[in-house]
């Protein structure tokens, strides 16, 4: 079965076919780096990350480009307020975006920056003027004339018949129900950053950057364009208008939009106190893997309601999967094979693939792997698992983790990095005891833990119980949980 995706442009679920054989070219609108990214932003970035990973798992060769909006109204305003250049202002937030994405195991796209494409934007605008799609106003700004582009509204399904030709808007965010000629280029204002270009001094509007950079990187027509649902109008509608007016060709074929995330049932906002960055959550002691898991649990087109209870149960789901893998890899199984296990693994892989083929039904893919874990655990307990079953079960688990990427136990170093950042930023009072403890457990490497465990066993075998208890206490203090199972002693990090 081919991948089926909802396409905002057609308003339907469609079979996905790429333009060029097994090559897929895709573009996602990236962060505006005027602040730290919040969990809503990362819901969208992770949804696109899953799509990117699944396309590759399905055999496509994918070129995935994302922009960094490092100039816009807010950035210009904030950098002017702080008396620094735009580059100086955004550097810290760009870095934070890279670090937070890495902490969430988001695979890096090809990143392109708006400020590095100012000349190309000016050239693009000049070309639109030449073709009659754009005009210059007295102050030296440029606008797109939407009356010249009759298909305006085709993505957002808005009917703009009867709109006033020439009515203009120069802010990047505008009234969602009214079409206006939108700014391609803004004339300089005193005290604000501007660039000297062939079309005069000024700075680009927000929409033009994505048209310019996506077409430069991927060509005038490419397969897929992604972003959060708030971007459908005006941003993506405007991107289509600019790009198709210039090239005369269809811009992106499939439009992929992630639904907005709510927090405890409400829209996220600073005034409601429910606005969280990734770092805020880590400071409270939550692991990046739990955050990633929670953000993948609900299929991208369904409303995701972020709750702290949900985050706790995400942590225990990840724990269950890691324990299962640990059990598979650390147990000595009797020789032979139990055909039921190989069959279970194959069925699970098939079920995961059809779930993801079905417009990325992540919830169903996760249910499939948990069914496998439950059944295999029952077989373990009944001593029905054999040595040759292990690679089959592991391979199903690895296929799953190629997409969801939560099995590797690397939360501690990431949390430690957030701890160091919080200290450097003077945010000591935000550091929870949970984070202190979890990050502290990274002080022992795997080798050191194994070494201590071996010493502990040796002490116990020699009946030196005080010594073995001391070693055990040291491990507990370092956040290591030691368990005695029928297969021997095993450990994991808290
Ligand atoms: P921005 O940094 O505001 O330009 O947004 C970056 C990406 O995050 C865009 O694709 C937005 O659509 C998306 N986004 C912003 N807020 C949310 C939210 N609450 N839920 C899901 N996606 C969001
Ligand atoms: Zn964009």
Coordinates of N, CA and C in Angstrom, one line a residue, residues 130-273:
X130 N 8.3 43.1 -12.7 CA 8.4 43.1 -14.1 C 7.2 42.4 -14.7
X131 N 6.8 41.3 -14.1 CA 5.6 40.5 -14.6 C 4.3 41.2 -14.2
X132 N 4.3 42.2 -13.5 CA 3.0 42.9 -13.1 C 2.3 42.4 -11.9
X133 N 3.0 41.5 -11.2 CA 2.4 41.0 -10.0 C 2.7 41.8 -8.7
X134 N 3.6 42.7 -8.8 CA 4.0 43.5 -7.6 C 4.2 44.9 -8.0
X135 N 4.0 45.8 -7.0 CA 4.2 47.2 -7.3 C 4.9 47.9 -6.1
X136 N 5.5 49.0 -6.4 CA 6.2 49.8 -5.4 C 5.4 50.9 -4.9
X137 N 5.4 51.2 -3.6 CA 4.7 52.4 -3.1 C 5.6 53.5 -2.9
X138 N 5.0 54.7 -2.6 CA 5.9 55.9 -2.6 C 7.0 55.8 -1.6
X139 N 6.8 55.2 -0.5 CA 7.9 55.1 0.6 C 9.0 54.1 0.2
X140 N 8.8 53.3 -0.9 CA 9.9 52.4 -1.3 C 9.6 51.0 -0.8
X141 N 8.3 50.7 -0.3 CA 7.9 49.3 0.0 C 7.4 48.7 -1.3
X142 N 7.3 47.4 -1.3 CA 6.7 46.6 -2.4 C 5.6 45.7 -1.9
X143 N 4.6 45.6 -2.7 CA 3.4 44.8 -2.3 C 3.1 43.8 -3.5
X144 N 2.5 42.7 -3.1 CA 2.0 41.7 -4.1 C 0.6 42.1 -4.4
X145 N 0.2 42.2 -5.7 CA -1.1 42.5 -6.1 C -2.0 41.3 -6.2
X146 N -2.8 41.0 -5.2 CA -3.4 39.7 -5.3 C -4.5 39.6 -6.3
X147 N -5.0 40.8 -6.8 CA -6.1 40.8 -7.8 C -5.5 40.2 -9.1
X148 N -4.2 40.2 -9.2 CA -3.6 39.6 -10.5 C -3.4 38.1 -10.4
X149 N -3.8 37.6 -9.2 CA -3.6 36.1 -9.0 C -4.9 35.5 -8.7
X150 N -5.7 35.1 -9.7 CA -7.1 34.7 -9.4 C -7.2 33.5 -8.5
X151 N -6.1 32.7 -8.5 CA -6.2 31.5 -7.6 C -6.0 31.8 -6.2
X152 N -5.8 33.0 -5.8 CA -5.6 33.4 -4.4 C -6.7 32.8 -3.6
X153 N -6.4 32.1 -2.5 CA -7.4 31.5 -1.7 C -7.6 30.0 -1.9
X154 N -6.8 29.4 -2.9 CA -7.1 28.0 -3.2 C -6.6 27.1 -2.1
X155 N -5.6 27.5 -1.3 CA -5.2 26.6 -0.2 C -6.1 26.7 1.0
X156 N -6.4 28.0 1.4 CA -7.2 28.2 2.6 C -8.7 28.1 2.3
X157 N -9.0 27.9 1.0 CA -10.4 27.7 0.6 C -11.3 29.0 1.0
X158 N -10.6 30.1 0.9 CA -11.3 31.3 1.3 C -11.8 32.0 -0.1
X159 N -12.9 32.6 0.0 CA -13.4 33.2 -1.2 C -13.2 34.7 -1.1
X160 N -12.3 35.2 -1.9 CA -12.0 36.6 -1.8 C -12.6 37.4 -2.9
X161 N -13.7 36.9 -3.5 CA -14.3 37.7 -4.5 C -14.8 39.0 -3.9
X162 N -14.7 40.1 -4.6 CA -15.2 41.3 -4.1 C -14.2 42.1 -3.3
X163 N -13.0 41.6 -3.2 CA -12.0 42.3 -2.4 C -11.6 43.6 -3.1
X164 N -11.1 44.5 -2.3 CA -10.7 45.7 -2.9 C -9.3 45.7 -3.4
X165 N -9.2 46.0 -4.7 CA -7.9 46.0 -5.3 C -7.1 47.1 -4.7
X166 N -5.9 46.8 -4.3 CA -5.0 47.9 -3.8 C -5.1 48.1 -2.3
X167 N -6.0 47.4 -1.6 CA -6.0 47.5 -0.1 C -4.8 46.8 0.3
X168 N -4.1 47.4 1.3 CA -2.8 46.9 1.6 C -2.6 46.6 3.1
X169 N -1.7 45.7 3.4 CA -1.3 45.5 4.8 C 0.2 45.2 4.8
X170 N 0.8 45.8 5.8 CA 2.3 45.7 5.8 C 2.8 44.9 7.0
X171 N 1.9 44.4 7.9 CA 2.4 43.6 9.0 C 2.4 42.1 8.5
X172 N 3.2 41.3 9.2 CA 3.3 39.9 8.7 C 2.1 39.1 9.1
X173 N 1.5 39.4 10.2 CA 0.3 38.7 10.7 C -0.8 39.6 10.4
X174 N -1.8 39.1 9.7 CA -3.0 40.0 9.5 C -4.3 39.3 9.6
X175 N -5.3 40.1 9.6 CA -6.7 39.7 9.7 C -6.9 38.4 8.8
X176 N -7.4 37.4 9.4 CA -7.4 36.1 8.8 C -8.6 36.0 7.8
X177 N -9.5 36.9 7.8 CA -10.6 36.8 6.9 C -10.7 37.7 5.7
X178 N -9.7 38.6 5.7 CA -9.7 39.6 4.6 C -8.4 39.5 3.8
X179 N -8.6 39.5 2.5 CA -7.4 39.5 1.7 C -6.9 40.9 1.5
X180 N -5.6 41.1 1.5 CA -5.1 42.4 1.3 C -3.8 42.2 0.5
X181 N -3.4 43.2 -0.3 CA -2.1 43.1 -0.9 C -1.1 43.1 0.2
X182 N -0.2 42.1 0.1 CA 0.7 42.0 1.3 C 2.1 42.4 1.0
X183 N 2.8 42.8 2.0 CA 4.2 43.4 1.8 C 5.2 42.3 1.4
X184 N 5.9 42.6 0.3 CA 7.0 41.8 -0.1 C 8.3 42.3 0.5
X185 N 8.3 43.7 0.6 CA 9.5 44.4 1.0 C 9.1 45.6 1.7
X186 N 9.7 45.9 2.9 CA 9.3 47.1 3.6 C 10.4 48.1 3.6
X187 N 10.0 49.3 3.3 CA 11.0 50.4 3.3 C 11.6 50.6 4.7
X188 N 12.8 51.1 4.8 CA 13.4 51.2 6.1 C 12.8 52.3 7.0
X189 N 12.8 51.9 8.3 CA 12.3 52.9 9.3 C 13.5 53.3 10.2
X190 N 13.5 54.6 10.7 CA 14.6 55.0 11.4 C 14.9 54.1 12.6
X191 N 16.2 53.8 12.8 CA 16.6 53.0 14.0 C 16.4 51.5 13.8
X192 N 15.8 51.1 12.6 CA 15.6 49.6 12.4 C 16.6 49.1 11.3
X193 N 16.8 47.8 11.4 CA 17.8 47.2 10.5 C 17.2 47.2 9.1
X194 N 18.2 47.5 8.1 CA 17.7 47.4 6.7 C 18.9 47.0 5.9
X195 N 18.6 46.6 4.6 CA 19.6 46.1 3.7 C 19.6 47.0 2.4
X196 N 20.7 47.2 1.8 CA 20.7 47.9 0.5 C 20.7 46.9 -0.6
X197 N 19.7 47.0 -1.5 CA 19.6 46.0 -2.5 C 19.2 46.7 -3.9
X198 N 19.2 45.9 -4.9 CA 18.8 46.4 -6.2 C 17.4 47.1 -6.3
X199 N 16.6 46.7 -5.4 CA 15.2 47.3 -5.4 C 15.1 48.5 -4.4
X200 N 16.3 48.8 -3.8 CA 16.3 49.9 -2.8 C 16.6 49.4 -1.4
X201 N 16.7 50.3 -0.5 CA 16.9 49.8 0.9 C 15.7 49.3 1.6
X202 N 15.8 48.5 2.6 CA 14.7 48.0 3.3 C 14.9 46.6 3.8
X203 N 13.8 45.9 4.1 CA 13.9 44.5 4.6 C 12.8 43.7 4.1
X204 N 13.0 42.4 4.0 CA 12.0 41.5 3.4 C 10.8 41.3 4.3
X205 N 9.6 41.1 3.7 CA 8.4 40.6 4.4 C 8.7 39.2 4.8
X206 N 7.9 38.6 5.6 CA 8.1 37.2 6.1 C 7.8 36.2 5.0
X207 N 6.8 36.4 4.2 CA 6.3 35.4 3.2 C 7.4 35.1 2.1
X208 N 8.0 36.2 1.7 CA 8.9 36.1 0.5 C 10.1 35.1 0.8
X209 N 10.5 35.1 2.0 CA 11.7 34.3 2.3 C 11.5 32.8 2.0
X210 N 10.3 32.3 2.3 CA 10.1 30.9 2.1 C 9.9 30.5 0.6
X211 N 9.3 31.4 -0.2 CA 9.3 31.2 -1.6 C 10.7 31.2 -2.2
X212 N 11.5 32.1 -1.8 CA 12.8 32.2 -2.4 C 13.7 31.1 -2.0
X213 N 13.7 30.7 -0.7 CA 14.6 29.7 -0.3 C 14.2 28.3 -0.7
X214 N 12.8 28.0 -0.7 CA 12.4 26.7 -1.1 C 12.7 26.5 -2.6
X215 N 12.4 27.5 -3.4 CA 12.6 27.3 -4.8 C 14.1 27.3 -5.2
X216 N 14.9 28.0 -4.4 CA 16.3 27.9 -4.7 C 16.9 26.5 -4.4
X217 N 16.4 26.0 -3.2 CA 16.9 24.7 -2.8 C 16.2 23.5 -3.5
X218 N 15.0 23.6 -3.9 CA 14.2 22.5 -4.4 C 13.7 22.6 -5.8
X219 N 13.8 23.8 -6.4 CA 13.2 24.0 -7.7 C 11.9 24.6 -7.6
X220 N 11.3 25.1 -8.8 CA 10.0 25.8 -8.7 C 8.9 24.9 -8.3
X221 N 8.9 23.6 -8.6 CA 7.9 22.6 -8.2 C 8.5 21.6 -7.4
X222 N 8.0 21.3 -6.2 CA 8.5 20.2 -5.4 C 7.4 19.5 -4.7
X223 N 7.7 18.4 -4.0 CA 6.7 17.5 -3.5 C 5.8 18.0 -2.4
X224 N 6.5 18.5 -1.3 CA 5.7 18.6 -0.1 C 6.1 19.8 0.7
X225 N 5.2 20.5 1.2 CA 5.5 21.7 2.0 C 4.7 21.6 3.3
X226 N 5.4 21.8 4.5 CA 4.8 21.5 5.8 C 4.9 22.7 6.7
X227 N 4.1 22.7 7.7 CA 4.1 23.7 8.8 C 2.9 23.5 9.7
X228 N 2.8 24.3 10.7 CA 1.6 24.2 11.6 C 0.4 24.8 10.9
X229 N -0.8 24.4 11.4 CA -2.0 24.8 10.7 C -2.3 26.3 10.7
X230 N -1.6 27.1 11.6 CA -1.8 28.5 11.6 C -1.2 29.2 10.4
X231 N -0.3 28.4 9.7 CA 0.4 29.0 8.6 C -0.4 28.9 7.3
X232 N -1.5 28.2 7.3 CA -2.2 28.0 6.0 C -2.6 29.4 5.4
X233 N -3.1 30.2 6.3 CA -3.4 31.6 5.8 C -3.0 32.6 6.8
X234 N -2.3 33.6 6.5 CA -1.9 34.0 5.1 C -0.6 33.4 4.6
X235 N 0.3 32.9 5.5 CA 1.6 32.6 5.0 C 1.7 31.7 3.8
X236 N 1.1 30.5 3.9 CA 1.3 29.6 2.8 C 0.5 30.0 1.5
X237 N -0.7 30.6 1.8 CA -1.4 31.2 0.6 C -0.5 32.2 -0.1
X238 N 0.2 33.0 0.6 CA 1.0 34.0 0.0 C 2.2 33.4 -0.7
X239 N 2.8 32.4 0.0 CA 3.9 31.7 -0.7 C 3.5 31.1 -2.1
X240 N 2.3 30.5 -2.1 CA 1.8 30.0 -3.4 C 1.7 31.1 -4.4
X241 N 1.1 32.2 -4.0 CA 0.8 33.4 -4.9 C 2.2 33.9 -5.5
X242 N 3.1 34.1 -4.6 CA 4.4 34.7 -5.0 C 5.1 33.7 -6.0
X243 N 5.1 32.4 -5.6 CA 5.9 31.4 -6.3 C 5.3 31.1 -7.7
X244 N 4.0 30.9 -7.7 CA 3.4 30.5 -8.9 C 3.3 31.7 -9.9
X245 N 3.1 32.9 -9.3 CA 3.1 34.1 -10.2 C 4.5 34.2 -10.9
X246 N 5.5 33.9 -10.2 CA 6.9 34.0 -10.8 C 7.1 32.9 -11.8
X247 N 6.9 31.6 -11.4 CA 7.3 30.5 -12.2 C 6.2 30.1 -13.2
X248 N 5.0 30.4 -13.0 CA 3.9 29.9 -13.9 C 3.7 28.4 -13.7
X249 N 4.3 27.8 -12.7 CA 4.2 26.3 -12.4 C 3.6 26.1 -11.1
X250 N 3.1 24.9 -10.9 CA 2.6 24.6 -9.5 C 3.7 24.5 -8.6
X251 N 3.6 25.2 -7.4 CA 4.6 25.3 -6.4 C 4.7 23.9 -5.7
X252 N 4.2 23.8 -4.5 CA 4.3 22.5 -3.8 C 3.0 21.7 -4.1
X253 N 3.2 20.3 -4.3 CA 2.1 19.5 -4.6 C 1.2 19.1 -3.4
X254 N 1.9 18.7 -2.3 CA 1.2 18.3 -1.1 C 1.5 19.3 0.0
X255 N 0.4 19.7 0.7 CA 0.5 20.6 1.8 C 0.2 19.9 3.1
X256 N 1.1 19.8 4.0 CA 1.0 19.0 5.2 C 1.0 20.0 6.4
X257 N -0.1 19.9 7.2 CA -0.3 20.9 8.3 C -0.6 20.1 9.6
X258 N 0.2 20.4 10.6 CA 0.0 19.8 11.9 C -1.0 20.7 12.7
X259 N -1.9 20.0 13.4 CA -2.9 20.7 14.2 C -2.2 21.3 15.4
X260 N -2.8 22.4 15.9 CA -2.2 23.2 17.0 C -2.3 22.4 18.3
X261 N -1.3 22.5 19.1 CA -1.3 21.9 20.4 C -1.9 22.7 21.5
X262 N -2.7 22.1 22.4 CA -3.3 22.8 23.5 C -2.5 22.3 24.8
X263 N -2.6 23.1 25.8 CA -2.0 22.7 27.1 C -3.1 22.7 28.1
X264 N -3.3 21.5 28.8 CA -4.3 21.3 29.7 C -5.7 21.9 29.2
X265 N -5.9 21.6 27.9 CA -7.2 22.0 27.3 C -7.3 23.4 26.8
X266 N -6.2 24.2 27.0 CA -6.3 25.6 26.7 C -5.2 26.0 25.7
X267 N -5.5 27.1 25.0 CA -4.5 27.7 24.1 C -3.3 28.1 25.0
X268 N -2.1 27.8 24.5 CA -0.9 28.2 25.3 C -0.7 29.7 25.3
X269 N -0.5 30.2 26.4 CA -0.2 31.7 26.4 C 0.6 32.0 27.7
X270 N 1.4 33.0 27.6 CA 2.2 33.4 28.8 C 1.4 33.8 29.9
X271 N 0.3 34.5 29.6 CA -0.6 35.1 30.7 C -1.3 34.0 31.4
X272 N -1.6 32.9 30.7 CA -2.3 31.8 31.4 C -1.3 30.9 32.2
X273 N 0.0 31.2 32.1 CA 1.0 30.4 32.8 C 1.1 29.0 32.3

